[in-house]
CSV table of C-alpha atoms and ligand atoms in Angstrom, one decimal:
chain,number,residue,atom,x,y,z
A,1,MET,CA,-15.6,13.3,3.9
A,2,LYS,CA,-13.2,13.0,6.8
A,3,VAL,CA,-9.7,11.9,5.6
A,4,VAL,CA,-7.0,11.2,8.1
A,5,VAL,CA,-3.3,11.1,7.0
A,6,THR,CA,-0.6,10.2,9.6
A,7,GLY,CA,3.0,11.0,9.1
A,8,ALA,CA,1.7,14.2,7.5
A,9,ALA,CA,4.9,16.2,7.8
A,10,GLY,CA,6.9,13.4,6.1
A,11,GLN,CA,8.1,12.8,2.6
A,12,ILE,CA,5.3,10.7,1.3
A,13,ALA,CA,2.6,12.9,2.7
A,14,TYR,CA,4.1,16.0,1.1
A,15,SER,CA,3.1,14.5,-2.3
A,16,LEU,CA,0.1,12.4,-1.1
A,17,VAL,CA,-2.1,15.1,0.4
A,18,PRO,CA,-2.0,17.3,-2.7
A,19,PHE,CA,-2.8,14.2,-4.9
A,20,LEU,CA,-5.8,13.4,-2.6
A,21,CYS,CA,-7.1,17.0,-3.0
A,22,GLU,CA,-7.3,16.7,-6.8
A,23,ASP,CA,-10.8,16.4,-8.3
A,24,GLY,CA,-12.2,12.9,-8.8
A,25,VAL,CA,-10.2,10.8,-6.3
A,26,PHE,CA,-13.1,10.2,-4.0
A,27,SER,CA,-16.5,9.3,-5.5
A,28,SER,CA,-18.4,11.5,-3.0
A,29,SER,CA,-19.1,15.0,-4.1
A,30,GLN,CA,-18.7,16.0,-0.4
A,31,LYS,CA,-15.8,18.3,0.4
A,32,ILE,CA,-12.9,16.9,2.3
A,33,ASP,CA,-12.1,17.6,6.0
A,34,LEU,CA,-8.4,16.9,6.1
A,35,LYS,CA,-7.1,15.6,9.5
A,36,LEU,CA,-3.3,15.6,9.5
A,37,VAL,CA,-1.5,13.7,12.3
A,38,GLU,CA,2.1,13.9,13.4
A,39,ILE,CA,4.2,13.3,16.5
A,40,PRO,CA,4.5,16.4,18.8
A,41,GLN,CA,8.1,17.1,17.6
A,42,ALA,CA,7.0,17.4,14.0
A,43,MET,CA,4.0,19.8,14.5
A,44,GLU,CA,5.9,22.9,13.5
A,45,ARG,CA,6.9,21.3,10.2
A,46,LEU,CA,3.4,20.2,9.7
A,47,ASN,CA,2.1,23.7,10.3
A,48,GLY,CA,4.4,24.9,7.5
A,49,PHE,CA,2.8,22.3,5.2
A,50,VAL,CA,-0.7,23.3,6.2
A,51,LYS,CA,0.1,26.9,5.1
A,52,GLU,CA,1.1,25.5,1.7
A,53,LEU,CA,-2.1,23.5,1.5
A,54,GLU,CA,-4.2,26.6,2.4
A,55,ASP,CA,-2.3,28.5,-0.3
A,56,SER,CA,-3.2,25.8,-2.8
A,57,ALA,CA,-6.9,26.8,-2.3
A,58,TYR,CA,-8.3,23.4,-3.3
A,59,SER,CA,-12.0,23.5,-4.3
A,60,THR,CA,-12.3,20.0,-2.9
A,61,VAL,CA,-11.3,20.9,0.6
A,62,ASN,CA,-13.6,22.1,3.3
A,63,SER,CA,-11.2,22.3,6.3
A,64,ILE,CA,-7.7,21.3,7.4
A,65,SER,CA,-6.9,20.4,11.0
A,66,THR,CA,-3.8,19.1,12.7
A,67,PHE,CA,-3.5,16.6,15.6
A,68,ASP,CA,-0.7,15.3,17.7
A,69,ASN,CA,-2.7,12.3,18.7
A,70,ILE,CA,-4.6,9.7,16.7
A,71,HIS,CA,-7.7,9.6,19.0
A,72,ASP,CA,-9.2,13.0,18.2
A,73,ALA,CA,-8.2,12.8,14.5
A,74,THR,CA,-10.1,9.6,13.8
A,75,ILE,CA,-13.5,10.6,15.1
A,76,ASP,CA,-16.0,9.7,12.3
A,77,ALA,CA,-13.2,9.2,9.8
A,78,ASP,CA,-14.2,7.9,6.3
A,79,TRP,CA,-10.6,7.1,5.3
A,80,CYS,CA,-7.3,6.7,7.3
A,81,LEU,CA,-4.0,6.7,5.4
A,82,LEU,CA,-1.5,5.4,7.8
A,83,VAL,CA,1.9,6.6,6.5
A,84,GLY,CA,3.5,7.7,9.8
A,85,SER,CA,6.3,5.4,10.8
A,86,ILE,CA,10.1,5.1,10.3
A,87,PRO,CA,11.5,4.2,6.9
A,88,ARG,CA,14.4,1.8,6.4
A,89,GLY,CA,17.8,3.1,5.1
A,90,ILE,CA,18.3,5.2,8.2
A,91,VAL,CA,20.7,4.5,11.1
A,92,LEU,CA,19.1,4.0,14.5
A,93,ASN,CA,21.2,3.4,17.6
A,94,GLY,CA,24.3,3.0,15.4
A,95,LYS,CA,22.7,0.2,13.3
A,96,GLU,CA,21.4,0.7,9.8
A,97,ILE,CA,17.9,-0.5,9.2
A,98,LYS,CA,18.3,-2.7,6.1
A,99,GLU,CA,15.1,-4.7,5.6
A,100,ARG,CA,11.5,-3.6,6.0
A,101,SER,CA,11.1,-6.5,8.5
A,102,ASP,CA,13.8,-4.9,10.7
A,103,LEU,CA,11.1,-2.2,11.3
A,104,LEU,CA,8.6,-4.7,12.8
A,105,LYS,CA,9.3,-3.9,16.5
A,106,ILE,CA,10.0,-0.2,15.9
A,107,ASN,CA,6.8,0.6,13.9
A,108,GLY,CA,4.6,-2.3,15.1
A,109,GLY,CA,3.8,-0.5,18.3
A,110,ILE,CA,2.4,2.5,16.4
A,111,PHE,CA,-0.3,0.4,14.9
A,112,THR,CA,-1.7,-1.1,18.1
A,113,GLU,CA,-2.7,2.3,19.3
A,114,GLN,CA,-3.9,3.5,15.8
A,115,GLY,CA,-5.9,0.4,15.3
A,116,ALA,CA,-7.7,0.7,18.6
A,117,ALA,CA,-8.5,4.4,17.9
A,118,ILE,CA,-9.8,3.7,14.4
A,119,GLY,CA,-11.9,0.8,15.6
A,120,LYS,CA,-13.5,2.9,18.3
A,121,ASN,CA,-13.8,6.3,16.7
A,122,ALA,CA,-14.0,6.0,12.9
A,123,LYS,CA,-17.1,5.2,10.9
A,124,SER,CA,-18.0,1.5,10.4
A,125,SER,CA,-17.6,2.1,6.7
A,126,CYS,CA,-14.0,3.5,7.2
A,127,LYS,CA,-11.3,2.3,4.8
A,128,ILE,CA,-7.8,2.2,6.1
A,129,LEU,CA,-4.7,2.0,3.9
A,130,VAL,CA,-1.4,1.2,5.7
A,131,VAL,CA,1.7,2.5,3.9
A,132,GLY,CA,4.2,2.5,6.8
A,133,ASN,CA,6.5,-0.5,6.7
A,134,PRO,CA,6.3,-3.4,7.1
A,135,ALA,CA,3.0,-2.6,5.7
A,136,ASN,CA,1.3,-6.0,5.6
A,137,THR,CA,2.1,-6.9,9.2
A,138,ASN,CA,1.4,-3.4,10.4
A,139,ALA,CA,-2.1,-3.7,8.8
A,140,LEU,CA,-2.6,-7.0,10.6
A,141,ILE,CA,-1.6,-5.4,13.9
A,142,GLY,CA,-4.0,-2.4,13.2
A,143,LYS,CA,-6.9,-4.6,12.2
A,144,ILE,CA,-6.7,-6.9,15.1
A,145,ASN,CA,-6.4,-4.1,17.6
A,146,SER,CA,-9.3,-2.3,16.0
A,147,ASN,CA,-11.6,-5.0,17.2
A,148,ASN,CA,-14.0,-4.0,14.4
A,149,ASP,CA,-14.9,-6.3,11.6
A,150,ASP,CA,-16.9,-3.7,9.5
A,151,GLN,CA,-14.0,-1.5,8.5
A,152,LEU,CA,-11.8,-2.3,5.5
A,153,TRP,CA,-8.1,-2.6,6.3
A,154,MET,CA,-5.6,-2.7,3.4
A,155,ALA,CA,-1.8,-2.6,3.1
A,156,MET,CA,-0.3,-0.9,0.1
A,157,THR,CA,1.0,-3.2,-2.8
A,158,MET,CA,-0.2,-0.8,-5.5
A,159,LEU,CA,3.4,0.6,-5.8
A,160,ASP,CA,4.7,-2.9,-6.5
A,161,ALA,CA,2.0,-3.4,-9.2
A,162,LEU,CA,2.9,0.0,-10.8
A,163,ARG,CA,6.6,-0.9,-10.8
A,164,ALA,CA,5.8,-4.3,-12.4
A,165,LYS,CA,3.7,-2.6,-15.1
A,166,ALA,CA,6.5,-0.1,-15.8
A,167,GLN,CA,9.1,-2.9,-16.2
A,168,LEU,CA,6.8,-4.9,-18.4
A,169,ALA,CA,5.9,-1.9,-20.6
A,170,GLN,CA,9.6,-1.2,-21.1
A,171,LYS,CA,10.3,-4.8,-22.0
A,172,LEU,CA,7.4,-5.1,-24.5
A,173,ASN,CA,7.6,-1.5,-25.7
A,174,CYS,CA,4.0,-0.9,-24.9
A,175,HIS,CA,2.2,1.7,-22.7
A,176,VAL,CA,1.5,0.9,-19.0
A,177,ASP,CA,-2.2,1.6,-19.6
A,178,ASP,CA,-2.4,-1.3,-22.1
A,179,ILE,CA,-1.5,-3.7,-19.3
A,180,TYR,CA,-4.3,-5.2,-17.2
A,181,ARG,CA,-5.0,-8.0,-14.7
A,182,LEU,CA,-1.5,-7.7,-13.3
A,183,ALA,CA,-1.5,-9.0,-9.7
A,184,VAL,CA,1.2,-8.8,-7.0
A,185,PHE,CA,0.7,-11.6,-4.4
A,186,GLY,CA,2.0,-11.7,-0.9
A,187,ASN,CA,4.2,-9.4,1.2
A,188,HIS,CA,5.4,-5.9,0.3
A,189,SER,CA,9.0,-7.2,0.6
A,190,PRO,CA,11.6,-9.0,-1.5
A,191,THR,CA,9.4,-12.1,-1.4
A,192,MET,CA,6.5,-10.5,-3.2
A,193,PHE,CA,5.3,-12.3,-6.3
A,194,PRO,CA,4.2,-10.2,-9.3
A,195,ASP,CA,2.5,-12.6,-11.6
A,196,LEU,CA,2.7,-12.2,-15.4
A,197,GLU,CA,1.0,-15.5,-16.3
A,198,ASN,CA,-2.5,-14.0,-15.8
A,199,THR,CA,-1.6,-10.5,-17.0
A,200,PHE,CA,-2.8,-9.3,-20.4
A,201,ILE,CA,-1.8,-6.6,-22.9
A,202,ASP,CA,-4.3,-5.8,-25.6
A,203,GLY,CA,-5.9,-9.2,-25.3
A,204,LYS,CA,-2.6,-11.1,-25.4
A,205,ASN,CA,-1.1,-13.0,-22.4
A,206,ALA,CA,1.9,-11.1,-21.0
A,207,TYR,CA,3.9,-14.2,-20.1
A,208,GLN,CA,3.5,-15.8,-23.5
A,209,THR,CA,4.2,-12.5,-25.2
A,210,VAL,CA,7.5,-12.1,-23.3
A,211,ASN,CA,8.2,-15.7,-24.1
A,212,ASP,CA,11.4,-15.7,-21.9
A,213,HIS,CA,11.1,-17.4,-18.6
A,214,GLN,CA,14.8,-16.6,-17.8
A,215,TRP,CA,13.9,-12.8,-18.0
A,216,VAL,CA,10.8,-13.3,-15.8
A,217,GLU,CA,12.6,-15.2,-13.1
A,218,ASN,CA,16.0,-13.6,-13.1
A,219,GLU,CA,15.4,-10.0,-14.2
A,220,PHE,CA,11.7,-9.0,-13.9
A,221,LEU,CA,11.0,-10.5,-10.5
A,222,PRO,CA,14.2,-9.4,-8.7
A,223,ARG,CA,13.9,-5.9,-10.2
A,224,VAL,CA,10.4,-5.4,-8.9
A,225,GLN,CA,11.1,-7.1,-5.6
A,226,GLN,CA,14.2,-5.0,-5.0
A,227,ARG,CA,13.0,-1.7,-6.5
A,228,GLY,CA,12.5,-0.1,-3.1
A,229,ALA,CA,16.1,-0.8,-2.1
A,230,GLU,CA,17.4,0.4,-5.6
A,231,ILE,CA,15.7,3.7,-5.0
A,232,ILE,CA,17.0,4.1,-1.4
A,233,LYS,CA,20.6,3.4,-2.8
A,234,ALA,CA,20.2,6.0,-5.5
A,235,ARG,CA,18.2,8.7,-3.7
A,236,GLY,CA,19.5,8.2,-0.2
A,237,ALA,CA,15.9,8.1,1.0
A,238,SER,CA,13.0,5.8,0.4
A,239,SER,CA,10.6,6.3,-2.5
A,240,ALA,CA,8.2,9.1,-1.8
A,241,SER,CA,6.6,10.6,-4.9
A,242,SER,CA,5.8,7.1,-6.4
A,243,ALA,CA,4.6,5.8,-3.1
A,244,ALA,CA,2.3,8.8,-2.8
A,245,ARG,CA,0.9,8.3,-6.2
A,246,ALA,CA,0.4,4.6,-5.5
A,247,ALA,CA,-1.5,5.4,-2.2
A,248,CYS,CA,-3.7,7.9,-4.0
A,249,GLU,CA,-4.4,5.4,-6.8
A,250,THR,CA,-5.4,2.8,-4.2
A,251,VAL,CA,-7.9,5.3,-2.8
A,252,ARG,CA,-9.2,6.0,-6.3
A,253,ALA,CA,-9.4,2.2,-7.1
A,254,VAL,CA,-11.5,1.5,-4.0
A,255,GLU,CA,-13.7,4.6,-4.5
A,256,HIS,CA,-14.7,3.8,-8.1
A,257,PRO,CA,-15.9,0.5,-9.7
A,258,THR,CA,-13.1,-1.5,-11.2
A,259,ARG,CA,-13.0,-1.6,-15.0
A,260,SER,CA,-14.6,-4.8,-16.3
A,261,GLY,CA,-11.9,-7.4,-16.8
A,262,ASP,CA,-9.3,-5.6,-14.8
A,263,VAL,CA,-8.2,-5.7,-11.1
A,264,PHE,CA,-6.4,-3.4,-8.7
A,265,ASN,CA,-3.8,-4.3,-6.1
A,266,ALA,CA,-3.8,-4.1,-2.3
A,267,ALA,CA,-3.1,-6.5,0.5
A,268,ILE,CA,-6.1,-7.5,2.5
A,269,MET,CA,-6.7,-10.1,5.2
A,270,SER,CA,-6.5,-13.5,3.5
A,271,ASP,CA,-9.5,-15.9,3.8
A,272,GLY,CA,-7.4,-18.8,2.4
A,273,ALA,CA,-7.7,-17.7,-1.3
A,274,TYR,CA,-4.9,-19.1,-3.5
A,275,ASP,CA,-3.8,-21.2,-0.5
A,276,ILE,CA,-2.4,-18.1,1.3
A,277,PRO,CA,-3.2,-19.0,4.9
A,278,ALA,CA,-6.2,-17.1,6.5
A,279,GLY,CA,-5.3,-14.5,9.0
A,280,ILE,CA,-2.3,-12.7,7.3
A,281,PHE,CA,-2.4,-9.7,5.0
A,282,SER,CA,-1.5,-10.6,1.5
A,283,GLY,CA,-1.5,-8.9,-1.8
A,284,PHE,CA,-4.3,-10.2,-4.1
A,285,PRO,CA,-5.9,-9.2,-7.3
A,286,LEU,CA,-9.0,-7.2,-6.2
A,287,ILE,CA,-12.1,-5.6,-7.5
A,288,SER,CA,-14.2,-2.9,-6.0
A,289,ASP,CA,-17.9,-2.1,-6.7
A,290,GLY,CA,-17.2,1.6,-5.8
A,291,ALA,CA,-19.6,1.4,-2.9
A,292,GLY,CA,-17.2,0.1,-0.2
A,293,ASN,CA,-17.1,-3.6,-1.2
A,294,VAL,CA,-13.8,-5.0,-2.2
A,295,ASP,CA,-13.4,-8.7,-3.2
A,296,ILE,CA,-10.6,-11.0,-4.2
A,297,VAL,CA,-10.6,-12.1,-7.9
A,298,ARG,CA,-10.3,-15.9,-7.6
A,299,ASP,CA,-9.9,-17.2,-11.1
A,300,TYR,CA,-6.1,-16.7,-11.6
A,301,VAL,CA,-4.5,-19.9,-12.8
A,302,LEU,CA,-1.1,-20.5,-11.0
A,303,SER,CA,1.7,-22.6,-12.4
A,304,ASP,CA,4.0,-24.5,-10.1
A,305,PHE,CA,6.5,-21.6,-10.4
A,306,ALA,CA,3.9,-19.2,-9.2
A,307,LYS,CA,2.7,-21.5,-6.4
A,308,ASN,CA,6.2,-21.8,-5.1
A,309,GLY,CA,6.5,-18.0,-5.1
A,310,LEU,CA,3.2,-17.6,-3.2
A,311,LYS,CA,4.3,-20.2,-0.6
A,312,LYS,CA,7.6,-18.4,0.0
A,313,THR,CA,5.9,-15.0,0.5
A,314,ALA,CA,3.1,-16.5,2.7
A,315,ASP,CA,5.7,-18.3,4.9
A,316,GLU,CA,7.5,-14.9,5.4
A,317,LEU,CA,4.2,-13.3,6.4
A,318,LEU,CA,3.6,-16.1,8.9
A,319,GLU,CA,7.0,-15.6,10.3
A,320,GLU,CA,6.4,-11.8,10.7
A,321,LYS,CA,3.0,-12.6,12.4
A,322,ASN,CA,4.9,-14.8,14.8
A,323,LEU,CA,7.4,-12.0,15.6
A,324,VAL,CA,4.6,-9.6,16.6
A,325,LYS,CA,2.5,-12.1,18.5
A,326,ASP,CA,2.6,-10.0,21.6
A,327,LEU,CA,1.0,-7.1,19.7
A,328,ILE,CA,-2.0,-8.9,18.3
B,1,NAD,P1,9.4,10.1,6.6
B,1,NAD,O1,10.3,9.8,7.7
B,1,NAD,O2,9.7,11.2,5.6
B,1,NAD,O3,7.9,10.5,7.3
B,1,NAD,C1,7.4,9.7,8.2
B,1,NAD,C2,6.6,10.7,9.2
B,1,NAD,O4,5.9,9.9,10.1
B,1,NAD,C3,7.6,11.6,10.0
B,1,NAD,O5,7.3,12.9,9.8
B,1,NAD,C4,7.3,11.2,11.4
B,1,NAD,O6,7.4,12.2,12.4
B,1,NAD,C5,5.9,10.6,11.3
B,1,NAD,N1,5.5,9.7,12.4
B,1,NAD,C6,6.3,8.8,13.0
B,1,NAD,N2,5.6,8.1,14.0
B,1,NAD,C7,4.3,8.6,13.9
B,1,NAD,C8,3.1,8.4,14.6
B,1,NAD,N3,3.1,7.5,15.6
B,1,NAD,N4,2.0,9.1,14.3
B,1,NAD,C9,2.0,10.0,13.3
B,1,NAD,N5,3.2,10.3,12.6
B,1,NAD,C10,4.3,9.6,12.9
B,1,NAD,O7,9.0,8.7,5.9
B,1,NAD,P2,8.3,8.5,4.5
B,1,NAD,O8,9.3,8.5,3.4
B,1,NAD,O9,7.1,9.4,4.4
B,1,NAD,O10,7.8,7.0,4.7
B,1,NAD,C11,6.8,6.7,5.6
B,1,NAD,C12,6.7,5.1,5.7
B,1,NAD,O11,6.2,4.6,4.4
B,1,NAD,C13,8.0,4.4,5.9
B,1,NAD,O12,7.7,3.3,6.9
B,1,NAD,C14,8.3,3.8,4.6
B,1,NAD,O13,9.1,2.7,4.7
B,1,NAD,C15,7.0,3.5,4.1
B,1,NAD,N6,6.8,3.3,2.6
B,1,NAD,C16,6.0,2.3,2.2
B,1,NAD,C17,5.8,2.0,0.9
B,1,NAD,C18,4.8,0.9,0.4
B,1,NAD,O14,4.8,0.7,-0.8
B,1,NAD,N7,4.0,0.3,1.3
B,1,NAD,C19,6.5,2.8,-0.1
B,1,NAD,C20,7.3,3.8,0.4
B,1,NAD,C21,7.5,4.0,1.7
B,2,LMR,C1,9.5,0.9,-1.2
B,2,LMR,O1,9.2,-0.2,-1.7
B,2,LMR,O2,9.9,1.8,-2.0
B,2,LMR,C2,9.2,1.2,0.2
B,2,LMR,O3,8.7,0.1,0.9
B,2,LMR,C3,10.4,1.8,0.9
B,2,LMR,C4,11.4,0.7,1.1
B,2,LMR,O4,11.9,0.5,2.3
B,2,LMR,O5,11.8,0.0,0.2
């Protein structure tokens, strides 16, 4: 099992790599060859992390190697977790990067090269999860530059779904594990649309159980949509531990069959489902057969409120696509 992680000396990877090395994340019993990628300036920091990983003596790990280029790292890769990129909240050239979309030009270029390398070098069954922001449009850039239709490209919306579950569980005083079929549609941005109208808790519809549209529209949605910014404000750095857990849970969700009646969340290339235009990466409710096939669940019933939400987030994704047209 060859598993590539970029941005391996960064905050998210510091939690993500240990999570991935726990038993049972991957369905294969093969041991993991970890391929950790960084920019040349961060190799020393990465080497320090490698020492810690060696000292953790994981029974799941066969080898750990480091790379300062994506090309050698991706040869025969089974999974690529593309975390390496710049987070928002920092000041670049005297200007604070406020929105994830401000990162389009800065990070977009990384994904042209990484996409091409993965398309050429990684296995045709390779699965790719883009975490680096703006994740949906970076995934689009990567996939198009990969020129390979067999590999599965995803962008991370699992964190948004976990955030939505946590808010709902607090509201209804239930456990997050009791919540199922919760889907986050659209962009990993303030326009994302976490849907409660098709979500269930112990057989009961979540929206009807909450029975308070005002809370859904004016508290739940903005809280989930702005959670990343809320964390940056409080922590002085973007979410890392929760992002790492969400990335690991996305890998686990793809690697194992989805529980009957449930879904998992990631953004994949739209084929027009739910009227999200084809050719952009959107969050959808997904199921996996655990053997590499991931499909959109298509039976969600959307109210006019939800349809408006989906249109807004799809329009934003089309705008982002237009802004990177020279990269795709
Ligand atoms: P970080 O700055 O701590 O780490 C990023 C690392 O990437 C750095 O070590 C940097 O040297 C490395 N890097 C930069 N360019 C690279 C390249 N071309 N190849 C390999 N490595 C490269 O940032 P972080 O907190 O780990 O966040 C990483 C990204 O994840 C950010 O873009 C952040 O906004 C994003 N993020 C996404 C989600 C999500 O839900 N999709 C959640 C949290 C954070
Ligand atoms: C998040 O949602 O926490 C990340 O995308 C980081 C950010 O910029 O908000």
